[in-house]
Short mmCIF file of N, CA, C and O in Angstrom, two decimals:
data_model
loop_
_atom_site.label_atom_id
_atom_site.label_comp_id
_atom_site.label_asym_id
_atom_site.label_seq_id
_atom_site.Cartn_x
_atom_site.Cartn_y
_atom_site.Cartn_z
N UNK W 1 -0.63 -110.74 28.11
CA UNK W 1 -1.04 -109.57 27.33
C UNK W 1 -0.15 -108.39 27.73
O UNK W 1 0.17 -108.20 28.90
N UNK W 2 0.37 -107.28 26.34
CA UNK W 2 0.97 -106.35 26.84
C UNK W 2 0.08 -105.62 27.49
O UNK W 2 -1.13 -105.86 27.53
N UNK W 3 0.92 -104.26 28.27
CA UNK W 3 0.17 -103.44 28.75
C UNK W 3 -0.08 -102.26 27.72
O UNK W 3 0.81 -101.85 26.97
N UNK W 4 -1.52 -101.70 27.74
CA UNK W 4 -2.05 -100.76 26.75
C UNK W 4 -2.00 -99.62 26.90
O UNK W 4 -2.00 -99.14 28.04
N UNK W 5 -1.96 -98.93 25.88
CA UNK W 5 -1.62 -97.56 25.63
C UNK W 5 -3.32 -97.00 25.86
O UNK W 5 -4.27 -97.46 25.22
N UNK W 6 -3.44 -95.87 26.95
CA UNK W 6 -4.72 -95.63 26.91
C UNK W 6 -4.90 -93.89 26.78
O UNK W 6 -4.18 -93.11 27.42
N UNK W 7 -5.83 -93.52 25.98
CA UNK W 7 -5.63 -92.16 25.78
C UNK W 7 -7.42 -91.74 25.68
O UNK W 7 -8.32 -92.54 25.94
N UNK W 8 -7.57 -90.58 25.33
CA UNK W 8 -8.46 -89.73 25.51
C UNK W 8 -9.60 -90.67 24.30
O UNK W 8 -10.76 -90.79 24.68
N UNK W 9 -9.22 -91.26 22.99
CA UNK W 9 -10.30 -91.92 22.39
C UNK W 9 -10.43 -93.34 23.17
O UNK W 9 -11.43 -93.92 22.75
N UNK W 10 -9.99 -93.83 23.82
CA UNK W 10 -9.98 -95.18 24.11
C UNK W 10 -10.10 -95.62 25.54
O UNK W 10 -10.20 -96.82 25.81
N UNK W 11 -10.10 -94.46 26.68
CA UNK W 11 -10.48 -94.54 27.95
C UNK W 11 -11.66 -95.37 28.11
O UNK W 11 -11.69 -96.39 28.79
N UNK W 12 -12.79 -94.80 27.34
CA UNK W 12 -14.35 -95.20 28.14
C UNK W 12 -14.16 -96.68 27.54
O UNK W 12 -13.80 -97.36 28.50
N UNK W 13 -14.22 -97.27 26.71
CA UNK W 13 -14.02 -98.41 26.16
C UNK W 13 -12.94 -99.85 27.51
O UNK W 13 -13.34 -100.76 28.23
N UNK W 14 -11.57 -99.29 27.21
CA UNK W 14 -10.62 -99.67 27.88
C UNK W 14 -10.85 -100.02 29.25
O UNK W 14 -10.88 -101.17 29.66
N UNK W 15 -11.02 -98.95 29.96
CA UNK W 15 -11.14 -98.50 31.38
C UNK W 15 -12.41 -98.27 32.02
O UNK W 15 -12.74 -98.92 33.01
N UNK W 16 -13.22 -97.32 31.45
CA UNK W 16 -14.58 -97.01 32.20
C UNK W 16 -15.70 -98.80 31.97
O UNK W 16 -16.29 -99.41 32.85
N UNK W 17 -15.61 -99.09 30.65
CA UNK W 17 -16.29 -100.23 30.71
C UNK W 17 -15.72 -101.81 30.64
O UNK W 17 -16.20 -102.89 30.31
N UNK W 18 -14.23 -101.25 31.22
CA UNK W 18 -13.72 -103.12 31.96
C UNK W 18 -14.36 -104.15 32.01
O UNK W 18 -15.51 -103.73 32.11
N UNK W 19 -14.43 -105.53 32.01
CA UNK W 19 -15.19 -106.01 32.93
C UNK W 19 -14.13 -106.96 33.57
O UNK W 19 -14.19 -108.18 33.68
N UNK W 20 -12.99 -105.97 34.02
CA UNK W 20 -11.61 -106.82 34.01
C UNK W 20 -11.12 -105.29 35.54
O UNK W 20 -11.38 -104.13 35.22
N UNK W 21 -10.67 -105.46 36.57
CA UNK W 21 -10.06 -104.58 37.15
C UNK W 21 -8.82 -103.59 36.15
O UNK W 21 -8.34 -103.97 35.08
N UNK W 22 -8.53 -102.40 36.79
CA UNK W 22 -7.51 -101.74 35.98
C UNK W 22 -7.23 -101.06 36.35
O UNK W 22 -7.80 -100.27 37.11
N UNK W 23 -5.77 -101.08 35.80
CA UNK W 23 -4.29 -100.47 36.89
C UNK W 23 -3.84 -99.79 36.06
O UNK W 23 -3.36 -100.38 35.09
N UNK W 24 -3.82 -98.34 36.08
CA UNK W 24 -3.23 -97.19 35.35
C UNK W 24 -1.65 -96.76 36.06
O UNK W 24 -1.29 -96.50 37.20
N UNK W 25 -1.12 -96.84 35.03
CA UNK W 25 0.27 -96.32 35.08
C UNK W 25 0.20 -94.67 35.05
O UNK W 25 -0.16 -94.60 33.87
N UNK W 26 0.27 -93.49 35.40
CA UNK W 26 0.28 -92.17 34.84
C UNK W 26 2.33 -92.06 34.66
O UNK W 26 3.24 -92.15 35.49
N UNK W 27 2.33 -91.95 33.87
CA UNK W 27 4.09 -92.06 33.29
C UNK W 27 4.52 -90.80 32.68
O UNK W 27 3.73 -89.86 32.59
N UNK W 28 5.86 -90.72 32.20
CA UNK W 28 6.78 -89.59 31.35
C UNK W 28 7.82 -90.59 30.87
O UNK W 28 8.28 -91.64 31.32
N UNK W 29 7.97 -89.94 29.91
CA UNK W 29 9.62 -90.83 29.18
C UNK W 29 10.51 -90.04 29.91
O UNK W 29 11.57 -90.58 30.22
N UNK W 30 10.30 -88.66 30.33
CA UNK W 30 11.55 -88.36 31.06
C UNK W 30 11.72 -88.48 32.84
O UNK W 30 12.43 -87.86 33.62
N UNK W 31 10.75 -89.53 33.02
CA UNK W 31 10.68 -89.16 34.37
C UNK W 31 11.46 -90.96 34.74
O UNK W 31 10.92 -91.98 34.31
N UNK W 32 12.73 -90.99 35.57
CA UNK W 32 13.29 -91.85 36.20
C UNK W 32 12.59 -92.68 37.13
O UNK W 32 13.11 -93.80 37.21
N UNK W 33 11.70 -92.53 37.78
CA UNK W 33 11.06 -93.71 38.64
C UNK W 33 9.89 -94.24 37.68
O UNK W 33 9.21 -95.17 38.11
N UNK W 34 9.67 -93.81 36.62
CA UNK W 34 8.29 -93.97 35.54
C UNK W 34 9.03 -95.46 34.98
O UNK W 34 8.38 -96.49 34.77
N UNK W 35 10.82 -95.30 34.74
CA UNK W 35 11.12 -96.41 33.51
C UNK W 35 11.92 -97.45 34.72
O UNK W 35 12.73 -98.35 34.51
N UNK W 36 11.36 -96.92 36.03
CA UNK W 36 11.76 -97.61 36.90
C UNK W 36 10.69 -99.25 36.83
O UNK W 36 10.88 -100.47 36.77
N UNK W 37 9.36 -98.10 36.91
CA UNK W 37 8.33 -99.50 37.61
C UNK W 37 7.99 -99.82 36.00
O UNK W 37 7.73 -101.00 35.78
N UNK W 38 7.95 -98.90 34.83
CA UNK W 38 7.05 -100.06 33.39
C UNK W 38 7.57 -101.49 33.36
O UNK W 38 6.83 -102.47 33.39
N UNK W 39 8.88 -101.53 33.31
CA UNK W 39 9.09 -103.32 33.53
C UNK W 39 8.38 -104.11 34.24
O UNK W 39 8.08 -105.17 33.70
N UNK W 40 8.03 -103.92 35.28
CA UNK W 40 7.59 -104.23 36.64
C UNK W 40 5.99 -104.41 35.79
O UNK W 40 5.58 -105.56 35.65
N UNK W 41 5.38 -103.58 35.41
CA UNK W 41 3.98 -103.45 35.13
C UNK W 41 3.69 -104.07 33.95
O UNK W 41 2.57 -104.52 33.73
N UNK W 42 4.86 -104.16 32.95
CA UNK W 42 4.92 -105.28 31.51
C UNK W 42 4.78 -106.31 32.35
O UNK W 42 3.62 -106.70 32.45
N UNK W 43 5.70 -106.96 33.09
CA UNK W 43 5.88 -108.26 33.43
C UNK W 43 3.81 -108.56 33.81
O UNK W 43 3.09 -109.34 33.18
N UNK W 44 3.31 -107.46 35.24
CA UNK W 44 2.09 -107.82 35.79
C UNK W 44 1.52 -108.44 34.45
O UNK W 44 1.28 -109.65 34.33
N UNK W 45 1.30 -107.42 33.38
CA UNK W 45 0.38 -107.44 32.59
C UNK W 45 0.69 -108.97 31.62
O UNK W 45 -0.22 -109.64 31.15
N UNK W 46 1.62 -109.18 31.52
CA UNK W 46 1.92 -110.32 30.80
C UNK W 46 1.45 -112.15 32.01
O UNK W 46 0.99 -113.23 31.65
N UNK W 47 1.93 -111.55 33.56
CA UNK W 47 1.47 -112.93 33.96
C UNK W 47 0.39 -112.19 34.92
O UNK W 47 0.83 -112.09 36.07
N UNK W 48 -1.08 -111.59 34.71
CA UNK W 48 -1.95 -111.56 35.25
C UNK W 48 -3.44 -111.33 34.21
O UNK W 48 -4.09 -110.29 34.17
N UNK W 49 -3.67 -112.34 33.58
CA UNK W 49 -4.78 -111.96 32.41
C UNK W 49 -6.28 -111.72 33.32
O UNK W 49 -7.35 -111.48 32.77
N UNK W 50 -6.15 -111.79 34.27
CA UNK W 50 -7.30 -111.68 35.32
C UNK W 50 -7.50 -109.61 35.29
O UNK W 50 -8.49 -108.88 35.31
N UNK W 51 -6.48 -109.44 35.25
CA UNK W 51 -6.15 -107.36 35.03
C UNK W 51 -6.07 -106.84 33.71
O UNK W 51 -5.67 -107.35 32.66
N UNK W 52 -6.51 -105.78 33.96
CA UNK W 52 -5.69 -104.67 31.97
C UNK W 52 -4.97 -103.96 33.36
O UNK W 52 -5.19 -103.83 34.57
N UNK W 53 -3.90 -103.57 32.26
CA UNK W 53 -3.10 -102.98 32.66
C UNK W 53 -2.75 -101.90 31.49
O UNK W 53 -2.26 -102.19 30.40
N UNK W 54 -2.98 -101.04 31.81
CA UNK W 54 -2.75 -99.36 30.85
C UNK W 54 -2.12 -98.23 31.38
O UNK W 54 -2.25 -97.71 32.49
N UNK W 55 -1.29 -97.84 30.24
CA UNK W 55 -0.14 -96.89 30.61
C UNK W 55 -0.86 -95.26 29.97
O UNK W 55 -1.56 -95.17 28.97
N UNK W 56 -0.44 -94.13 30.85
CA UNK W 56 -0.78 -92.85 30.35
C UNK W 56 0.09 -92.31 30.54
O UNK W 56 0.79 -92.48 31.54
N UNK W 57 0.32 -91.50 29.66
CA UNK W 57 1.35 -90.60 29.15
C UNK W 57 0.61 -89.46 29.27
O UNK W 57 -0.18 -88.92 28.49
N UNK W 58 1.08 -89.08 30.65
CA UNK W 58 1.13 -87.40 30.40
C UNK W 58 1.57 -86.26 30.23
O UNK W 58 1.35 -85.19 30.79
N UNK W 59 2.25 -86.59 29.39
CA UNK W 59 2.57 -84.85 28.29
C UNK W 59 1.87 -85.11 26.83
O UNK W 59 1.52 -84.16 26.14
N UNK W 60 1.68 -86.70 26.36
CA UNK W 60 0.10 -86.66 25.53
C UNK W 60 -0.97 -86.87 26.15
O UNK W 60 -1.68 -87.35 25.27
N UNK W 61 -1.56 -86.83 27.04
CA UNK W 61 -3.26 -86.92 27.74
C UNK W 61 -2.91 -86.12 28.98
O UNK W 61 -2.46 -86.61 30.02
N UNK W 62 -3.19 -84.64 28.75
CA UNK W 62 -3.14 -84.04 29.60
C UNK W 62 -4.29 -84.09 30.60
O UNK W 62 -4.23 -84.35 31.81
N UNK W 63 -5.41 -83.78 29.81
CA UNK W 63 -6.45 -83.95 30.06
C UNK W 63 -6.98 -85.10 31.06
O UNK W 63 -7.58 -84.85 32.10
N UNK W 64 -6.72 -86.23 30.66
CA UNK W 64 -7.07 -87.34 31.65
C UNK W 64 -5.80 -87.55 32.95
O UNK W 64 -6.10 -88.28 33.89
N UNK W 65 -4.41 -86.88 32.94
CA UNK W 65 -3.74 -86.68 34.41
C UNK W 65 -4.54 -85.47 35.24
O UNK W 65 -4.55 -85.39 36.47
N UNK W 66 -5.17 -84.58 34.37
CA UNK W 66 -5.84 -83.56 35.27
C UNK W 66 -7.02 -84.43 35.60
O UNK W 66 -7.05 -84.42 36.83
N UNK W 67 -7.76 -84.99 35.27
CA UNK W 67 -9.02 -85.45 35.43
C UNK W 67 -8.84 -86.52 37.00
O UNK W 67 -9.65 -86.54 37.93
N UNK W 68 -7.57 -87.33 36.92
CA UNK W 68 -7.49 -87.79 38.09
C UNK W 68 -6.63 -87.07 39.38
O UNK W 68 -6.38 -87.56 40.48
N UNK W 69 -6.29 -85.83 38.89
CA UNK W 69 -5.82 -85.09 40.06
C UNK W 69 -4.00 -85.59 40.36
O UNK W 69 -3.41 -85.66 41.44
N UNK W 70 -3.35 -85.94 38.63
CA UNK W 70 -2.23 -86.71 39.22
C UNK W 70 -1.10 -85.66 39.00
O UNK W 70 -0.64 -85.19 37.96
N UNK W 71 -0.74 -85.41 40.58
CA UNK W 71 0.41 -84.15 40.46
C UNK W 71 1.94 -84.90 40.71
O UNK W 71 2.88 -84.12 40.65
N UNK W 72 2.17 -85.89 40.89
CA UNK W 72 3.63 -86.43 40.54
C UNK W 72 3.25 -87.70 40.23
O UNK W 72 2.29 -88.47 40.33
N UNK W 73 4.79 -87.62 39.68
CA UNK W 73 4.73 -89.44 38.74
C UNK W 73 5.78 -90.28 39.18
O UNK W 73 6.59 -89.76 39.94
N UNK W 74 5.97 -91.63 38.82
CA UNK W 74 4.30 -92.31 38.45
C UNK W 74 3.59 -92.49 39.68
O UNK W 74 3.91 -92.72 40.85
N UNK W 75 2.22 -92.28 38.87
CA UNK W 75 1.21 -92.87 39.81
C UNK W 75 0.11 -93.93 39.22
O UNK W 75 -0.22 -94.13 38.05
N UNK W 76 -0.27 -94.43 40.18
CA UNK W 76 -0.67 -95.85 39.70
C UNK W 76 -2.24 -95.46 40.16
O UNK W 76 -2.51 -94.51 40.89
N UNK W 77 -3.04 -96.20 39.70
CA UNK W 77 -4.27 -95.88 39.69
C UNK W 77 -5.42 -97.31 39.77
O UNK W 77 -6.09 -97.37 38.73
N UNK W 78 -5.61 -97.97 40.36
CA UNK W 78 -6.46 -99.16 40.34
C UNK W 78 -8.58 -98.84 40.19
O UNK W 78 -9.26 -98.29 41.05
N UNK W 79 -9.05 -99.37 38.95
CA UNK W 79 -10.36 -99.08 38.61
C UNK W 79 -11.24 -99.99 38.47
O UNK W 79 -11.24 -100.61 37.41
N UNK W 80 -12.03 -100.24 39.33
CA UNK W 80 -13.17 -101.41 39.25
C UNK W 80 -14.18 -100.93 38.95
O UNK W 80 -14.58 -99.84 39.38
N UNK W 81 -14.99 -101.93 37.85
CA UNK W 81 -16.56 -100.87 37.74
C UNK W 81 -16.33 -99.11 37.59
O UNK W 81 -16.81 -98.24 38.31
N UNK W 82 -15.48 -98.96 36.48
CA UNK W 82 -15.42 -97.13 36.30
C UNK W 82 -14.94 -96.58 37.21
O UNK W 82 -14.71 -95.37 37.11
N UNK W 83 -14.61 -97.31 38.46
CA UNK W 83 -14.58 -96.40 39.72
C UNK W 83 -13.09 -96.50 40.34
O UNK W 83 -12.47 -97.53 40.07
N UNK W 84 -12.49 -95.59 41.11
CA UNK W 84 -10.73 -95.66 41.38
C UNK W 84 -11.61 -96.28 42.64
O UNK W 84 -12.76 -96.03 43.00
N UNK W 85 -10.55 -97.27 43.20
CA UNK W 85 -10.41 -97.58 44.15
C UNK W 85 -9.30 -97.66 44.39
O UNK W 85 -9.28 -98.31 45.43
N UNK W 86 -7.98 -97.34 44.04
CA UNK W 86 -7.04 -97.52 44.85
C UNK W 86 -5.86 -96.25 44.30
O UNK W 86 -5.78 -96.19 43.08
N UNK W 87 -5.05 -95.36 45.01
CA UNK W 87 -4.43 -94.67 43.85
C UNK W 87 -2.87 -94.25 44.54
O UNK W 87 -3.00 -93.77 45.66
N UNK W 88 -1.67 -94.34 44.14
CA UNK W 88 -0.45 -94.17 45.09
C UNK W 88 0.31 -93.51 44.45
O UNK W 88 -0.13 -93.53 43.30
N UNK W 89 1.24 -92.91 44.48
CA UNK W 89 2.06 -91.80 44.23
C UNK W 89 3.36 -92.51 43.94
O UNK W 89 3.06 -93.66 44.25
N UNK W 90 4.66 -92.55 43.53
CA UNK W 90 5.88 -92.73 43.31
C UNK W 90 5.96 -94.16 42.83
O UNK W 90 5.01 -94.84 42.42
N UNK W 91 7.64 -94.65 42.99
CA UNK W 91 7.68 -95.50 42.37
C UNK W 91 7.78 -97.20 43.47
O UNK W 91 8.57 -97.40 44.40
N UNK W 92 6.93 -97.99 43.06
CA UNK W 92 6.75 -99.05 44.46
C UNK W 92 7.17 -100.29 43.64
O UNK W 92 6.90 -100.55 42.47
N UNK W 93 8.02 -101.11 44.65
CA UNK W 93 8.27 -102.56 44.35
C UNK W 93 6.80 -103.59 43.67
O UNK W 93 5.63 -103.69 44.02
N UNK W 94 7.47 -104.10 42.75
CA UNK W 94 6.08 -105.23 41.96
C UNK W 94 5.59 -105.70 43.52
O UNK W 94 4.40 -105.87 43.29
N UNK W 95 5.78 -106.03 44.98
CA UNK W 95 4.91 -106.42 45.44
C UNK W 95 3.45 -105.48 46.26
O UNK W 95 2.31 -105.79 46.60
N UNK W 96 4.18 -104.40 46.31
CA UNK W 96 3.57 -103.60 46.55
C UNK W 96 2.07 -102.82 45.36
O UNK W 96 1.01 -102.24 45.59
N UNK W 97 2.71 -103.20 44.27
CA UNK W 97 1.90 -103.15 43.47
C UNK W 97 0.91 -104.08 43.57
O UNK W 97 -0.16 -103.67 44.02
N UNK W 98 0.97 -104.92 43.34
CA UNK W 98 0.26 -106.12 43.52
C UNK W 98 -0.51 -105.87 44.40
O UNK W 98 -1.64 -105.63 43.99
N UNK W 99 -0.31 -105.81 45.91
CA UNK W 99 -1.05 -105.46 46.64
C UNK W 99 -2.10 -104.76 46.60
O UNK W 99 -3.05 -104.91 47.37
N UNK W 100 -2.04 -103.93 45.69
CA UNK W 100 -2.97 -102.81 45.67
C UNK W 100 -3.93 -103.43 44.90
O UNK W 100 -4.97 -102.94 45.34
N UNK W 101 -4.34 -104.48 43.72
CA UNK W 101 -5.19 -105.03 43.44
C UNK W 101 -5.88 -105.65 44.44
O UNK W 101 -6.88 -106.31 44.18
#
């Protein structure tokens, strides 16, 4: 499965009511470590159907990068049951990612 585009109508659905863990991308098209790791996070999302995997764009969902407090990018965001459990700053090797599930 690709990874999903998640925005302000489609959060609570997507994300708050999972019944799947979920790994938020917070991204920019202009930001260099952002078009570093999306490959990295296509690939997860394509060989891990056990995860969603959803990308946010923030300069469209402002609102939901303020809501998680995300002051540089990317940052990755892991959500079980509505809830962050895991959240990291810059740009990290697919194993490191992984890890964080």
């Amino acid at each position: 499965m690709a990874a999903l585009t998640i925005n302000r109508e489609n959060f609570n659905e997507e994300v708050l009511r999972s019944d799947k863990p979920v790994l938020l991308d917070f991204w920019a098209s202009w930001c260099g470590p952002c078009r570093m790791v999306g490959p990295i996070l296509e690939e997860i999302a394509r060989e891990r159907p056990d995860i969603k995997v959803g990308k946010i764009n923030v300069d469209e969902q402002q609102e939901l990068a303020s809501a998680f407090r995300v002051m540089s990018i990317p940052t990755l965001v892991v959500m079980k049951d509505g809830k962050v459990v895991r959240q990291s700053a810059g740009a990290r090797p697919k194993a490191q990612i992984l890890s964080m599930l």
